[in-house]
GROMACS .gro file of C-alpha atoms in nm:
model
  341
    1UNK     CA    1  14.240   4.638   5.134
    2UNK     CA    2  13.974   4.937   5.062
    3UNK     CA    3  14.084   5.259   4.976
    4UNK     CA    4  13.788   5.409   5.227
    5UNK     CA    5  13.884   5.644   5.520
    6UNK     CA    6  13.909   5.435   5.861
    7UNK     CA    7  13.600   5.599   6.087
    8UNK     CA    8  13.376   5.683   5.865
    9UNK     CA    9  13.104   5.357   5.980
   10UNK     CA   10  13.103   5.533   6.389
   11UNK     CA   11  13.073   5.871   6.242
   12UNK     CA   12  12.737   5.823   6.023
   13UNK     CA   13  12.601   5.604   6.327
   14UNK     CA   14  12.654   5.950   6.525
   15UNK     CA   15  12.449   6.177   6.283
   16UNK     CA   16  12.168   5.916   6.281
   17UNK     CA   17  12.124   5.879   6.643
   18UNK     CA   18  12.154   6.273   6.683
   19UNK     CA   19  11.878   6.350   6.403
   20UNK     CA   20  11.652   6.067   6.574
   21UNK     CA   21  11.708   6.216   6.925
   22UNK     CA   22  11.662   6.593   6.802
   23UNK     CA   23  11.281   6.552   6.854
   24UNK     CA   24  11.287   6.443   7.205
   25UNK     CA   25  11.566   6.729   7.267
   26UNK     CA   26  11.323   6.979   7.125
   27UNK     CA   27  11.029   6.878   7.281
   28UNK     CA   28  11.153   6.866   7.607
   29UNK     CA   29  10.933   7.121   7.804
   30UNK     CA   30  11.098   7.360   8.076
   31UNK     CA   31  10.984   7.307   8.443
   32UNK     CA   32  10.747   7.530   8.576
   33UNK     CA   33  10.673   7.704   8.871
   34UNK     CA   34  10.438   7.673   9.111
   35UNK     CA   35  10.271   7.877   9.360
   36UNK     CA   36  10.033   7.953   9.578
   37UNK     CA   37   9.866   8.330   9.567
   38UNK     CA   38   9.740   8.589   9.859
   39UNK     CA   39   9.654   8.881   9.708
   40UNK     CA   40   9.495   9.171   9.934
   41UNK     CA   41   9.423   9.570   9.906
   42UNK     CA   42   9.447   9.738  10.288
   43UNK     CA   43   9.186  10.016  10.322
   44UNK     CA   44   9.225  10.295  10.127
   45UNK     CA   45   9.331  10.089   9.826
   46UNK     CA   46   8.996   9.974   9.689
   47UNK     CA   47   9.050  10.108   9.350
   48UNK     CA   48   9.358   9.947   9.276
   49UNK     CA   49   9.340   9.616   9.023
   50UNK     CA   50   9.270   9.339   9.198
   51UNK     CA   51   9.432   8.981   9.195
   52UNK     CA   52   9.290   8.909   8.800
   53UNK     CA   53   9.550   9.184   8.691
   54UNK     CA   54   9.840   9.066   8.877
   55UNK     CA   55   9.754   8.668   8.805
   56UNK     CA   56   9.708   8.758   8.403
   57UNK     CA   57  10.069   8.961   8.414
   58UNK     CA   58  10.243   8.673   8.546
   59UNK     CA   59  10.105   8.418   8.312
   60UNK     CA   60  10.218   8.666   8.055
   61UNK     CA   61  10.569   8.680   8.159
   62UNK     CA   62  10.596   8.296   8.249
   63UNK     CA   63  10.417   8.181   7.950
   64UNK     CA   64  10.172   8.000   8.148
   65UNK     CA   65   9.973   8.032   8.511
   66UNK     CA   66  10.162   7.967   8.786
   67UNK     CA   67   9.920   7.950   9.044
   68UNK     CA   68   9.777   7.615   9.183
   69UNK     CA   69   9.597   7.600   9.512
   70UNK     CA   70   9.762   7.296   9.630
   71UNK     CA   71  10.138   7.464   9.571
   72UNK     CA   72  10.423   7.404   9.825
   73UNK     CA   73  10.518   7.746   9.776
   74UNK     CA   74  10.322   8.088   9.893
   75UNK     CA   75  10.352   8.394   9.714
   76UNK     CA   76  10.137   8.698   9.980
   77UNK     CA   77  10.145   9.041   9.829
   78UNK     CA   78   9.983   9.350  10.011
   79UNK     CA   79   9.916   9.671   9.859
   80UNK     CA   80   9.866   9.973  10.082
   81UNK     CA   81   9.860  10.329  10.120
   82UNK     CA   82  10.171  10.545  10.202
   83UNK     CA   83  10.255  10.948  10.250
   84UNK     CA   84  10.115  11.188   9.958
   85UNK     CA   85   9.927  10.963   9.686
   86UNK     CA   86  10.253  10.670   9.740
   87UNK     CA   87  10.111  10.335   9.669
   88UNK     CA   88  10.313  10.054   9.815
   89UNK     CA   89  10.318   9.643   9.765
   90UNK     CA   90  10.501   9.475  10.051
   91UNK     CA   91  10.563   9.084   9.870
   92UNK     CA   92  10.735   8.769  10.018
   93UNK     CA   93  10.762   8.385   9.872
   94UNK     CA   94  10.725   8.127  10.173
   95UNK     CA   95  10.832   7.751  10.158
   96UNK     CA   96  10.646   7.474  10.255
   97UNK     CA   97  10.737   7.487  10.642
   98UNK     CA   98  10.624   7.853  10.624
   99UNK     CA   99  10.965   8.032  10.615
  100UNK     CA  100  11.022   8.358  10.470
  101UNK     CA  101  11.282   8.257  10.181
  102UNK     CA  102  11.228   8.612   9.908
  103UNK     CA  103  11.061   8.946  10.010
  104UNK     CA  104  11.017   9.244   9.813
  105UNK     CA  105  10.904   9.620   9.853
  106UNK     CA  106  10.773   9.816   9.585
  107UNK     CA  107  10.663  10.162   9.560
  108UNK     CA  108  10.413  10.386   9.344
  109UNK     CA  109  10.373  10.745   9.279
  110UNK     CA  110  10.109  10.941   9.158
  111UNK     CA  111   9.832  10.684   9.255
  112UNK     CA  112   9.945  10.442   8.974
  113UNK     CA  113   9.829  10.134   9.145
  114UNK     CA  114   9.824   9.974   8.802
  115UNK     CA  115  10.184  10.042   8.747
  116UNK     CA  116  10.287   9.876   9.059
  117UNK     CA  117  10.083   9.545   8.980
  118UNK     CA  118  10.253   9.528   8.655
  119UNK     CA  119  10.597   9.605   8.859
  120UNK     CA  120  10.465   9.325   9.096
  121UNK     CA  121  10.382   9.065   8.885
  122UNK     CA  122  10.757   9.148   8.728
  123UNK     CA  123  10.952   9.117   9.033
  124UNK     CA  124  10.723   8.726   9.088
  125UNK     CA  125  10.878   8.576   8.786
  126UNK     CA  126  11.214   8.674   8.888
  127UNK     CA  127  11.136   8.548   9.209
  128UNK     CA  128  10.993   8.241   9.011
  129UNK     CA  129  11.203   8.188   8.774
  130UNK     CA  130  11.529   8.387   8.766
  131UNK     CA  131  11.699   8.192   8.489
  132UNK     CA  132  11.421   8.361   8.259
  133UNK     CA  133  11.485   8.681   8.074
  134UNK     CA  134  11.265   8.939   8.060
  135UNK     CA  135  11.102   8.978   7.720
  136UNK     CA  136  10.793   9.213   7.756
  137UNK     CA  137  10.502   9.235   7.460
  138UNK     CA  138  10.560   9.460   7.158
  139UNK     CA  139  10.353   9.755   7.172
  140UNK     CA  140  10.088   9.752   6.916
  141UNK     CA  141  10.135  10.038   6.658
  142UNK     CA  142   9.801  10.273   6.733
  143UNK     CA  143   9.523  10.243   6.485
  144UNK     CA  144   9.304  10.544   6.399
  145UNK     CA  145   8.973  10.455   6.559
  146UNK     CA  146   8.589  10.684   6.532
  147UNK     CA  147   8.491  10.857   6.816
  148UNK     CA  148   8.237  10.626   6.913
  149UNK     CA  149   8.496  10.296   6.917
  150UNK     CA  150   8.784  10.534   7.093
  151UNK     CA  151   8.510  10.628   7.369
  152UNK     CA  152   8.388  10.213   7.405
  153UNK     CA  153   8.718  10.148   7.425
  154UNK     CA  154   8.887  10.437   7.683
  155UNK     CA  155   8.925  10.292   8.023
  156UNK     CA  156   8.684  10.358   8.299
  157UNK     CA  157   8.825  10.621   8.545
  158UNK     CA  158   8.783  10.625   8.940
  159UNK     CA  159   8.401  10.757   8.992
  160UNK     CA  160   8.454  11.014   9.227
  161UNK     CA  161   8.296  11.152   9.409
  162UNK     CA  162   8.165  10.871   9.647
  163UNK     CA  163   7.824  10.916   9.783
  164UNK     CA  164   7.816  10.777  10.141
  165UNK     CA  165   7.449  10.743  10.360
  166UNK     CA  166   7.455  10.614  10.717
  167UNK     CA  167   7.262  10.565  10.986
  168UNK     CA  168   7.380  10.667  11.336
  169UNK     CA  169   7.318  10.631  11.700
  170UNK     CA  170   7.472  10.776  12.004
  171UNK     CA  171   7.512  10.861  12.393
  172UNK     CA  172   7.515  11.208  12.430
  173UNK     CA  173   7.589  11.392  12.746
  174UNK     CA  174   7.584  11.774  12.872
  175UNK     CA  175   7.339  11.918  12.624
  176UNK     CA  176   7.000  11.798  12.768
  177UNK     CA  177   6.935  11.753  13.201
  178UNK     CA  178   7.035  11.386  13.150
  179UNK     CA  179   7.225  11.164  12.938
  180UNK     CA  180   7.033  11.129  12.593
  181UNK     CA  181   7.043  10.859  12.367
  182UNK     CA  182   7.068  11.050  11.974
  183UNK     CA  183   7.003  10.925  11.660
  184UNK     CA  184   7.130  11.056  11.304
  185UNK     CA  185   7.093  11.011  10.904
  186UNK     CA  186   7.446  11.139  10.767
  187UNK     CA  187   7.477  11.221  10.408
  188UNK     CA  188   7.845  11.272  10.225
  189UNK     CA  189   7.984  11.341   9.918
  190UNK     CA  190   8.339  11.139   9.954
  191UNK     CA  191   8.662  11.216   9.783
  192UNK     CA  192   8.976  10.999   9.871
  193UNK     CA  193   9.115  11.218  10.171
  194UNK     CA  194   8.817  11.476  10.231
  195UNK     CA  195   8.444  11.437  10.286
  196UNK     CA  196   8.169  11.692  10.280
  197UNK     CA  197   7.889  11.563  10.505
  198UNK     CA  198   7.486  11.642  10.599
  199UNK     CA  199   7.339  11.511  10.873
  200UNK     CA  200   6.996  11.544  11.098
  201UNK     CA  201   6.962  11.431  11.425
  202UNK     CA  202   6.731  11.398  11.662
  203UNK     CA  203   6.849  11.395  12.100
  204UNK     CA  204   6.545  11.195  12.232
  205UNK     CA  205   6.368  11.368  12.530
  206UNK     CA  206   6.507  11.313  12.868
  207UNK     CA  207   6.298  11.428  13.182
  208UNK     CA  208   6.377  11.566  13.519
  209UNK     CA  209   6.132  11.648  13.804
  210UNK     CA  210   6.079  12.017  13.813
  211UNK     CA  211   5.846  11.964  14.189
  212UNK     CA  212   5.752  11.709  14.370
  213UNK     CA  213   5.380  11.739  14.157
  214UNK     CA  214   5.529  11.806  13.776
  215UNK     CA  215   5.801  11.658  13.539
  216UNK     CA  216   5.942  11.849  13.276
  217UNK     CA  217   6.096  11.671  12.910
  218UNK     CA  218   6.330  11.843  12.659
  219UNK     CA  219   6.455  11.727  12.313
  220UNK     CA  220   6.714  11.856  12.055
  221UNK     CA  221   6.626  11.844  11.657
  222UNK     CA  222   6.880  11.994  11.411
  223UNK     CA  223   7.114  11.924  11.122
  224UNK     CA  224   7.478  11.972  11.068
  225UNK     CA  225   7.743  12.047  10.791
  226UNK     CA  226   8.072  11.822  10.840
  227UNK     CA  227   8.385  11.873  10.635
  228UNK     CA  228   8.577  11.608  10.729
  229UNK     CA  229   8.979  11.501  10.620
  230UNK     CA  230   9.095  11.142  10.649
  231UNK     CA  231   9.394  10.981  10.639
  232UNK     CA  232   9.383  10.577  10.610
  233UNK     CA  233   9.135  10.477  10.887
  234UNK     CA  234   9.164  10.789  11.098
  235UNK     CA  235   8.949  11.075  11.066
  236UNK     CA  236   8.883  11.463  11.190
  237UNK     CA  237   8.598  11.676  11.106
  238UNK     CA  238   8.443  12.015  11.229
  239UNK     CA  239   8.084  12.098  11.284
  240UNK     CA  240   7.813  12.360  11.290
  241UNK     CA  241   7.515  12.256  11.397
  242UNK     CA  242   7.158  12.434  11.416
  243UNK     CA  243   6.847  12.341  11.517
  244UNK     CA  244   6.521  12.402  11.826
  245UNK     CA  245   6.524  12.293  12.140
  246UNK     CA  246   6.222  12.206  12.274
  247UNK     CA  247   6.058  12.178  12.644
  248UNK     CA  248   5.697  12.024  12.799
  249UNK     CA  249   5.585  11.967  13.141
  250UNK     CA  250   5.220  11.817  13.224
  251UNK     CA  251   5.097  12.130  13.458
  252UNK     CA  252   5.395  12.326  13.425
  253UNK     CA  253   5.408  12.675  13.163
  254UNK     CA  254   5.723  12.689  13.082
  255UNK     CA  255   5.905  12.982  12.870
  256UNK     CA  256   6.118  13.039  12.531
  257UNK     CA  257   6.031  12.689  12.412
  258UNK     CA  258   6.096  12.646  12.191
  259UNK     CA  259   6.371  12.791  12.134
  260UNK     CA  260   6.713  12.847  11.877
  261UNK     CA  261   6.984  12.574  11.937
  262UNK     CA  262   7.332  12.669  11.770
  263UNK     CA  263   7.643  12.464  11.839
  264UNK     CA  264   7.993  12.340  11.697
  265UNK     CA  265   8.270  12.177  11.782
  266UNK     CA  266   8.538  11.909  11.659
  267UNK     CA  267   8.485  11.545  11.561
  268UNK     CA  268   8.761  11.259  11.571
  269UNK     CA  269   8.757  10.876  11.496
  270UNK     CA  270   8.808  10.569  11.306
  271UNK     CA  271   8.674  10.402  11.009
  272UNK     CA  272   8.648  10.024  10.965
  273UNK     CA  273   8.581   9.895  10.599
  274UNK     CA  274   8.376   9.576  10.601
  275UNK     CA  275   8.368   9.591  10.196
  276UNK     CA  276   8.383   9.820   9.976
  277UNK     CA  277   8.002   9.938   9.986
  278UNK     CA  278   7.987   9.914  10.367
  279UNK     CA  279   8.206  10.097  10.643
  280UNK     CA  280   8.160  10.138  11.041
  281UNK     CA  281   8.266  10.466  11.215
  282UNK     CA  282   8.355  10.500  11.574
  283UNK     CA  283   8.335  10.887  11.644
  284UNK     CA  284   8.343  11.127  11.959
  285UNK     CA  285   8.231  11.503  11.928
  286UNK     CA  286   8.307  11.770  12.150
  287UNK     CA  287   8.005  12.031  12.147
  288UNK     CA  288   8.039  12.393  12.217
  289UNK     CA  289   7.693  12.549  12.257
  290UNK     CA  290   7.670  12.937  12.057
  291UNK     CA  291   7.330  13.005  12.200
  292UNK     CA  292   7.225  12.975  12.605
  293UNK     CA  293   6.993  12.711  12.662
  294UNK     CA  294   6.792  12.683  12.969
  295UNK     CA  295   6.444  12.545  13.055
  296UNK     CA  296   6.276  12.779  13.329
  297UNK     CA  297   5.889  12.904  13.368
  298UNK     CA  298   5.767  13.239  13.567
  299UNK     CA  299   5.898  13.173  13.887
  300UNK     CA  300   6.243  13.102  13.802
  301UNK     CA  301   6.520  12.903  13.603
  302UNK     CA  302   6.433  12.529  13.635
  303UNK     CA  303   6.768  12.395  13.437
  304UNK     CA  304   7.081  12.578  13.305
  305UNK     CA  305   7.270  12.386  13.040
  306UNK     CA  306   7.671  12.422  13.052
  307UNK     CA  307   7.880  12.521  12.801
  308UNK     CA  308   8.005  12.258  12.686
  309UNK     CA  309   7.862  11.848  12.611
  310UNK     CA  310   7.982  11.574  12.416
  311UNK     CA  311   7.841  11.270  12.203
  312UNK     CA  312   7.981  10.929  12.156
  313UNK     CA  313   7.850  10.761  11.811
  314UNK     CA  314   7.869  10.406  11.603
  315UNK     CA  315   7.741  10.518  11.240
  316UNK     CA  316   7.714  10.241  10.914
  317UNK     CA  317   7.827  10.361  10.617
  318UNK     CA  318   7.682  10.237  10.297
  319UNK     CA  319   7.830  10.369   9.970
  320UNK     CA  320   7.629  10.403   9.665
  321UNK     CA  321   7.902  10.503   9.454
  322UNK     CA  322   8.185  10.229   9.475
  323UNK     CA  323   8.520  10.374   9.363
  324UNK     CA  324   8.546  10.194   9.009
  325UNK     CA  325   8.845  10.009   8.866
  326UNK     CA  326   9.015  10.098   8.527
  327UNK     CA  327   8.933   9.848   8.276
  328UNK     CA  328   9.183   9.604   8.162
  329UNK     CA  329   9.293   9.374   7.871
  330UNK     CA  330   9.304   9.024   8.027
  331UNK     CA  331   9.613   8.830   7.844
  332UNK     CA  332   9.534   8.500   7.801
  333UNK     CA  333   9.617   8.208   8.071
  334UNK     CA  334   9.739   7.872   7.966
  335UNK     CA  335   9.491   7.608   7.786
  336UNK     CA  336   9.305   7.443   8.056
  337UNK     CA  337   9.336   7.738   8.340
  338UNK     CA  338   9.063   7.870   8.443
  339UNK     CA  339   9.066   8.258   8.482
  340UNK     CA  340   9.038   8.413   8.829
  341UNK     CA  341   8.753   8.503   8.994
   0.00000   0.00000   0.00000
């Protein structure tokens, strides 16, 4: 018989088949996750990254882009404003039927919306992915740079102030003898809670019958200053106005006309962003008149205006200066993904 250890035939058999199955072992990719993405910015959170930032962090963390259009699963974040300068992301993962099956709130202080996309984009590949651990980037060690590379290379801040023109019209009532229809250019210099406004308008002439043989017009010209504050959509402002009134009849010689036209008052309403160049703003002013205003000729007082009057207005904003987004490195997406748009 031969001296050789029984087993030793099965045991190299073993090694072979491991070493030759090693390669598949290690090949073997992970599965990856899929999802849909609905990324959107409620007014009042323009300036904040927008869905490139929070797409390019995941695909960091994951290794590779997650998002696919035609994914079972929905990932919808919201970012909006809160209290003070909190920025908030409300998040939640829905299955195929549409149920709610993750949801997350995250908050921001300070205004650091880019903070809470990185914290969002975080909290998705847990949500995708818990097995994973979370292995952020090395910092790179800072390199001494010339002025002229440091300043190419500093990110662009918020441009602020905004510069905001609209055009205005409006049903106005108690300042002239009938109901007017007004027009207005509006000019303001926008900051993210307070505005500092110009405007001129114009109350077209309305006309009452001062006889039975003679009709007299009258019409308002003047512009206004208009500090406004605003929080989220709502808005309230305060007015001064100044400007001439100014009265004609065909045969009639009328008196004091024109003459000094000094009001102010409060304004309240609601802004509607359409994008983030154009707004709409539903308003209502109150107008207390400072001067007396009355149309009358040499045999007597034709028309006393009262003290008070009011104006409903629809005004469209256009913005010339567009807050501006800080400028960010885009980490690179898995070969073959195409990067947002």
């Amino acid at each position: 018989m031969s001296g050789r250890p029984r087993g030793r035939g099965p045991a190299w058999l073993v090694a072979v088949a491991a070493a030759l199955l090693a390669p598949w072992r290690a090949g073997a990719a992970p599965p990856r996750a899929a999802v849909q993405l609905e990324y959107r910015r409620a007014p009042g959170t323009e300036r904040c990254p927008d869905e490139g930032l929070l797409r390019e962090e995941m695909a960091r963390q994951l290794g590779y882009d997650p998002v696919e259009p035609e994914a079972a699963l929905q990932a919808k974040a919201l970012v909006f404003r809160g209290p003070g300068r909190e920025v908030h992301a409300a998040m939640e993962l829905h299955d195929a039927e549409g149920s709610i099956t993750w949801s997350r709130h995250l908050v921001a202080y300070n205004d650091d919306c880019r903070e809470l996309v990185m914290n969002m984009a975080l909290s998705l590949r847990v949500a995708l992915d818990p097995s994973l651990n979370v292995q952020p980037a090395p910092a790179p060690l800072p390199e001494p740079a010339r002025p002229a590379e440091a300043a190419a290379s500093a990110p662009v801040q918020p441009a602020w102030p905004r510069i905001s023109v609209g055009l205005a019209g409006a049903a106005v009532f108690g300042n002239l003898p009938d109901t007017a229809v007004g027009t207005a250019l509006h000019v303001a210099l926008r900051y993210p809670s307070f505005s500092l406004g110009l405007e001129g308008q114009v109350q077209w002439p309305t006309t009452f019958q001062a006889d039975k043989d003679d009709s007299v017009s009258t019409w308002i010209a003047a512009a206004s200053a208009i500090p406004c504050s605003q929080i989220r959509r709502l808005f309230a402002c305060a007015f001064v106005s100044i400007g001439v009134v100014t009265s004609f009849g065909g045969h009639t010689e009328l008196l004091n006309t024109p003459s000094l036209w000094l009001a102010t008052g409060p304004r309240a309403g609601i802004e509607m962003p359409l994008s983030d160049r154009i707004s709409v703003q539903l308003y209502g002013d109150l107008v207390l008149r400072l001067t007396e205003l009355r149309i009358e000729r040499a045999s007597g007082v034709l028309w006393t205006a009262p003290a008070s009057g009011g104006l409903v207005g629809l005004r469209v904003d256009v913005h010339l200066s567009p807050r501006r987004e800080a400028t960010a490195r885009r980490a690179p997406l898995a070969r073959g993904t195409g990067a947002p748009h």
